[in-house]
PDB file of C-alpha atoms in Angstrom:
ATOM      1  CA  MET A   1     -19.527   4.711   2.233  1.00 42.00           C
ATOM      2  CA  SER A   2     -20.684   6.586  -0.807  1.00 48.00           C
ATOM      3  CA  GLY A   3     -23.726   4.420  -1.452  1.00 55.00           C
ATOM      4  CA  VAL A   4     -22.567   3.797  -5.010  1.00 52.00           C
ATOM      5  CA  VAL A   5     -22.579   0.176  -6.059  1.00 59.00           C
ATOM      6  CA  GLU A   6     -20.628  -1.020  -9.058  1.00 65.00           C
ATOM      7  CA  VAL A   7     -21.334  -4.483 -10.411  1.00 67.00           C
ATOM      8  CA  ILE A   8     -18.405  -6.216 -12.080  1.00 67.00           C
ATOM      9  CA  ARG A   9     -19.421  -9.617 -13.365  1.00 71.00           C
ATOM     10  CA  VAL A  10     -16.713 -12.270 -13.332  1.00 70.00           C
ATOM     11  CA  ASP A  11     -17.031 -15.841 -14.534  1.00 68.00           C
ATOM     12  CA  PRO A  12     -15.709 -17.872 -11.567  1.00 68.00           C
ATOM     13  CA  ARG A  13     -14.404 -20.510 -13.973  1.00 71.00           C
ATOM     14  CA  ARG A  14     -12.496 -18.001 -16.131  1.00 73.00           C
ATOM     15  CA  PRO A  15     -11.989 -14.688 -14.349  1.00 70.00           C
ATOM     16  CA  ASP A  16     -10.431 -11.821 -16.250  1.00 76.00           C
ATOM     17  CA  LEU A  17      -7.558  -9.933 -14.686  1.00 81.00           C
ATOM     18  CA  PRO A  18      -8.851  -6.368 -15.302  1.00 81.00           C
ATOM     19  CA  SER A  19     -12.059  -7.136 -13.375  1.00 85.00           C
ATOM     20  CA  LEU A  20     -10.132  -8.702 -10.526  1.00 91.00           C
ATOM     21  CA  ARG A  21      -7.787  -5.690 -10.418  1.00 93.00           C
ATOM     22  CA  ARG A  22     -10.829  -3.385 -10.063  1.00 92.00           C
ATOM     23  CA  ALA A  23     -12.015  -5.476  -7.124  1.00 92.00           C
ATOM     24  CA  VAL A  24      -8.550  -5.249  -5.537  1.00 95.00           C
ATOM     25  CA  GLU A  25      -8.549  -1.472  -5.993  1.00 95.00           C
ATOM     26  CA  ALA A  26     -11.922  -1.285  -4.234  1.00 95.00           C
ATOM     27  CA  LEU A  27     -10.641  -3.402  -1.342  1.00 97.00           C
ATOM     28  CA  LEU A  28      -7.586  -1.169  -1.017  1.00 97.00           C
ATOM     29  CA  ARG A  29      -9.966   1.817  -0.672  1.00 96.00           C
ATOM     30  CA  ASP A  30     -11.688   0.053   2.265  1.00 97.00           C
ATOM     31  CA  GLU A  31     -14.698  -0.775   0.116  1.00 95.00           C
ATOM     32  CA  LEU A  32     -16.507  -4.107   0.115  1.00 96.00           C
ATOM     33  CA  VAL A  33     -16.645  -6.706  -2.638  1.00 94.00           C
ATOM     34  CA  ILE A  34     -18.751  -9.791  -3.174  1.00 93.00           C
ATOM     35  CA  TYR A  35     -16.760 -12.653  -4.632  1.00 92.00           C
ATOM     36  CA  PRO A  36     -17.109 -16.381  -5.273  1.00 90.00           C
ATOM     37  CA  THR A  37     -15.406 -18.839  -2.950  1.00 92.00           C
ATOM     38  CA  ASP A  38     -15.349 -22.620  -3.066  1.00 91.00           C
ATOM     39  CA  THR A  39     -18.444 -22.817  -0.866  1.00 91.00           C
ATOM     40  CA  VAL A  40     -20.636 -19.677  -1.108  1.00 93.00           C
ATOM     41  CA  TYR A  41     -20.350 -16.065  -2.251  1.00 92.00           C
ATOM     42  CA  GLY A  42     -18.371 -14.053   0.261  1.00 94.00           C
ATOM     43  CA  LEU A  43     -18.478 -10.446   1.375  1.00 96.00           C
ATOM     44  CA  GLY A  44     -14.895  -9.294   1.394  1.00 95.00           C
ATOM     45  CA  ALA A  45     -12.942  -6.520   3.059  1.00 97.00           C
ATOM     46  CA  ASP A  46      -9.444  -5.949   4.363  1.00 98.00           C
ATOM     47  CA  PRO A  47      -9.519  -7.490   7.865  1.00 98.00           C
ATOM     48  CA  LEU A  48      -6.675  -5.238   9.010  1.00 98.00           C
ATOM     49  CA  SER A  49      -8.750  -2.125   8.268  1.00 98.00           C
ATOM     50  CA  VAL A  50     -11.127  -1.289  11.106  1.00 98.00           C
ATOM     51  CA  ARG A  51     -13.073   1.002   8.760  1.00 97.00           C
ATOM     52  CA  ALA A  52     -13.586  -1.771   6.201  1.00 97.00           C
ATOM     53  CA  VAL A  53     -14.573  -4.331   8.844  1.00 98.00           C
ATOM     54  CA  GLU A  54     -17.097  -1.883  10.318  1.00 97.00           C
ATOM     55  CA  ARG A  55     -18.622  -1.653   6.836  1.00 97.00           C
ATOM     56  CA  VAL A  56     -19.005  -5.452   6.725  1.00 97.00           C
ATOM     57  CA  TYR A  57     -20.932  -5.455  10.012  1.00 97.00           C
ATOM     58  CA  ALA A  58     -23.162  -2.634   8.769  1.00 97.00           C
ATOM     59  CA  ALA A  59     -23.817  -4.200   5.351  1.00 96.00           C
ATOM     60  CA  LYS A  60     -24.732  -7.578   6.849  1.00 96.00           C
ATOM     61  CA  ARG A  61     -26.602  -6.061   9.801  1.00 97.00           C
ATOM     62  CA  ARG A  62     -24.454  -8.428  11.829  1.00 97.00           C
ATOM     63  CA  SER A  63     -24.222  -8.246  15.603  1.00 96.00           C
ATOM     64  CA  ARG A  64     -20.873  -6.807  16.736  1.00 96.00           C
ATOM     65  CA  ASP A  65     -20.459  -9.717  19.142  1.00 96.00           C
ATOM     66  CA  LYS A  66     -20.151 -12.219  16.267  1.00 97.00           C
ATOM     67  CA  PRO A  67     -16.575 -12.615  14.979  1.00 98.00           C
ATOM     68  CA  LEU A  68     -15.774 -12.649  11.275  1.00 98.00           C
ATOM     69  CA  PRO A  69     -13.845 -15.458   9.574  1.00 98.00           C
ATOM     70  CA  ILE A  70     -10.778 -14.669   7.505  1.00 98.00           C
ATOM     71  CA  LEU A  71      -9.641 -16.301   4.283  1.00 98.00           C
ATOM     72  CA  VAL A  72      -5.909 -16.557   3.643  1.00 98.00           C
ATOM     73  CA  SER A  73      -3.988 -16.632   0.376  1.00 98.00           C
ATOM     74  CA  ASP A  74      -1.359 -19.085   1.623  1.00 97.00           C
ATOM     75  CA  ARG A  75      -0.106 -20.824   4.742  1.00 96.00           C
ATOM     76  CA  GLU A  76       2.645 -18.273   5.424  1.00 95.00           C
ATOM     77  CA  VAL A  77       0.281 -15.376   6.194  1.00 97.00           C
ATOM     78  CA  VAL A  78      -1.455 -17.311   8.982  1.00 98.00           C
ATOM     79  CA  GLU A  79       1.472 -16.631  11.353  1.00 97.00           C
ATOM     80  CA  ARG A  80       0.896 -12.869  10.983  1.00 96.00           C
ATOM     81  CA  VAL A  81      -2.514 -13.022  12.674  1.00 98.00           C
ATOM     82  CA  ALA A  82      -2.566 -16.301  14.625  1.00 98.00           C
ATOM     83  CA  VAL A  83      -0.464 -18.643  16.715  1.00 98.00           C
ATOM     84  CA  VAL A  84      -0.151 -21.913  14.794  1.00 97.00           C
ATOM     85  CA  THR A  85      -0.148 -25.071  16.886  1.00 96.00           C
ATOM     86  CA  PRO A  86       1.451 -28.327  15.670  1.00 97.00           C
ATOM     87  CA  ALA A  87      -2.009 -29.889  15.291  1.00 97.00           C
ATOM     88  CA  ALA A  88      -3.207 -26.923  13.221  1.00 97.00           C
ATOM     89  CA  GLU A  89      -0.089 -27.128  11.053  1.00 97.00           C
ATOM     90  CA  ALA A  90      -0.839 -30.788  10.286  1.00 97.00           C
ATOM     91  CA  LEU A  91      -4.468 -29.990   9.435  1.00 98.00           C
ATOM     92  CA  MET A  92      -3.465 -27.107   7.145  1.00 98.00           C
ATOM     93  CA  ARG A  93      -0.997 -29.309   5.267  1.00 97.00           C
ATOM     94  CA  ARG A  94      -3.605 -32.041   4.837  1.00 97.00           C
ATOM     95  CA  PHE A  95      -6.796 -30.095   4.072  1.00 97.00           C
ATOM     96  CA  TRP A  96      -5.821 -26.683   2.662  1.00 98.00           C
ATOM     97  CA  PRO A  97      -6.818 -25.368   0.289  1.00 97.00           C
ATOM     98  CA  GLY A  98     -10.317 -26.532   1.078  1.00 96.00           C
ATOM     99  CA  ALA A  99     -13.424 -25.999   3.189  1.00 92.00           C
ATOM    100  CA  LEU A 100     -11.748 -26.584   6.567  1.00 97.00           C
ATOM    101  CA  THR A 101     -11.857 -23.609   8.944  1.00 97.00           C
ATOM    102  CA  ILE A 102      -9.308 -23.662  11.760  1.00 98.00           C
ATOM    103  CA  VAL A 103      -9.775 -21.617  14.929  1.00 98.00           C
ATOM    104  CA  LEU A 104      -6.477 -20.452  16.429  1.00 98.00           C
ATOM    105  CA  PRO A 105      -5.304 -18.057  19.122  1.00 98.00           C
ATOM    106  CA  ARG A 106      -5.109 -14.608  17.549  1.00 98.00           C
ATOM    107  CA  ARG A 107      -2.164 -12.257  17.545  1.00 97.00           C
ATOM    108  CA  PRO A 108      -2.494  -8.612  18.666  1.00 96.00           C
ATOM    109  CA  SER A 109      -1.894  -7.483  15.057  1.00 93.00           C
ATOM    110  CA  LEU A 110      -5.482  -8.443  14.243  1.00 97.00           C
ATOM    111  CA  PRO A 111      -7.987  -5.696  15.129  1.00 97.00           C
ATOM    112  CA  ASP A 112     -10.411  -6.589  17.937  1.00 97.00           C
ATOM    113  CA  VAL A 113     -13.382  -5.715  15.706  1.00 97.00           C
ATOM    114  CA  VAL A 114     -12.684  -8.782  13.508  1.00 98.00           C
ATOM    115  CA  THR A 115     -12.780 -11.229  16.412  1.00 98.00           C
ATOM    116  CA  ALA A 116     -15.443  -9.387  18.418  1.00 97.00           C
ATOM    117  CA  GLY A 117     -12.784  -9.035  21.127  1.00 96.00           C
ATOM    118  CA  ARG A 118     -12.333 -12.773  21.467  1.00 97.00           C
ATOM    119  CA  PRO A 119      -8.910 -14.400  21.869  1.00 98.00           C
ATOM    120  CA  SER A 120      -9.194 -16.562  18.738  1.00 98.00           C
ATOM    121  CA  VAL A 121      -9.694 -16.193  15.002  1.00 98.00           C
ATOM    122  CA  ALA A 122     -11.272 -18.493  12.391  1.00 98.00           C
ATOM    123  CA  LEU A 123      -9.068 -18.983   9.318  1.00 98.00           C
ATOM    124  CA  ARG A 124      -9.481 -20.874   6.067  1.00 98.00           C
ATOM    125  CA  MET A 125      -7.581 -21.191   2.797  1.00 98.00           C
ATOM    126  CA  PRO A 126     -10.321 -21.605   0.189  1.00 97.00           C
ATOM    127  CA  ASP A 127     -10.032 -23.816  -2.854  1.00 96.00           C
ATOM    128  CA  SER A 128     -10.871 -20.798  -4.985  1.00 93.00           C
ATOM    129  CA  GLU A 129      -8.302 -19.037  -7.140  1.00 93.00           C
ATOM    130  CA  ILE A 130     -10.375 -15.844  -7.103  1.00 93.00           C
ATOM    131  CA  ALA A 131     -10.646 -15.662  -3.304  1.00 95.00           C
ATOM    132  CA  ARG A 132      -6.951 -16.441  -2.838  1.00 96.00           C
ATOM    133  CA  TYR A 133      -5.992 -13.905  -5.519  1.00 96.00           C
ATOM    134  CA  LEU A 134      -8.017 -11.135  -3.861  1.00 96.00           C
ATOM    135  CA  ALA A 135      -6.533 -11.984  -0.465  1.00 98.00           C
ATOM    136  CA  ARG A 136      -2.983 -12.144  -1.844  1.00 97.00           C
ATOM    137  CA  GLU A 137      -3.290  -8.786  -3.604  1.00 97.00           C
ATOM    138  CA  ILE A 138      -4.372  -6.950  -0.447  1.00 98.00           C
ATOM    139  CA  GLY A 139      -1.767  -8.484   1.842  1.00 97.00           C
ATOM    140  CA  GLY A 140      -2.742 -12.152   2.144  1.00 98.00           C
ATOM    141  CA  LEU A 141      -5.983 -11.876   4.128  1.00 98.00           C
ATOM    142  CA  ILE A 142      -9.600 -11.094   3.290  1.00 98.00           C
ATOM    143  CA  VAL A 143     -12.785 -11.186   5.350  1.00 97.00           C
ATOM    144  CA  GLY A 144     -14.566 -14.389   4.365  1.00 93.00           C
ATOM    145  CA  THR A 145     -18.092 -14.038   5.685  1.00 96.00           C
ATOM    146  CA  SER A 146     -21.033 -14.999   3.488  1.00 96.00           C
ATOM    147  CA  ALA A 147     -22.586 -12.261   1.336  1.00 94.00           C
ATOM    148  CA  ASN A 148     -26.027 -12.262   2.927  1.00 96.00           C
ATOM    149  CA  LEU A 149     -27.849 -10.362   5.616  1.00 96.00           C
ATOM    150  CA  SER A 150     -27.084 -11.912   8.974  1.00 95.00           C
ATOM    151  CA  GLY A 151     -29.365 -14.871   9.571  1.00 94.00           C
ATOM    152  CA  ALA A 152     -30.411 -15.252   5.911  1.00 96.00           C
ATOM    153  CA  PRO A 153     -29.317 -18.220   3.814  1.00 94.00           C
ATOM    154  CA  PRO A 154     -25.847 -17.805   2.295  1.00 93.00           C
ATOM    155  CA  PRO A 155     -25.794 -17.163  -1.457  1.00 92.00           C
ATOM    156  CA  VAL A 156     -24.514 -20.006  -3.609  1.00 89.00           C
ATOM    157  CA  THR A 157     -25.039 -18.180  -6.925  1.00 83.00           C
ATOM    158  CA  ALA A 158     -24.490 -14.618  -8.056  1.00 76.00           C
TER     159      ALA A 158
END
């Protein structure tokens, strides 16, 4: 990580596409972004990039034995990283997008670092156009942990 921080302010109610594109470009370079979700501000990275996920753990000072949740852009991408049960399918149809996180058996395509080596992964489709846009533009998935130091209160404002 270069240590350079760029602040791009985006109004969560009316985001502008050029700012969102800059955030996507950063994510594609394995950099981190802080973005609004429907619940708190999230610290985002590409969950399929071990390098990017390692940066999340370092930035949050998070223990490596604590898995990271993943936000999804749409229902279809869930199958790429998790095994969807009939019960989970019913819950996704009923409550997504929204604040429901579903824990499912993970697929081997998901790097161990994301799940802290555990056999499951926590997934959520947020009711946030910005979060879903960022996820969609980098392949459908984005790390969805809160943008705070581990153990500190999650940020609800920028």
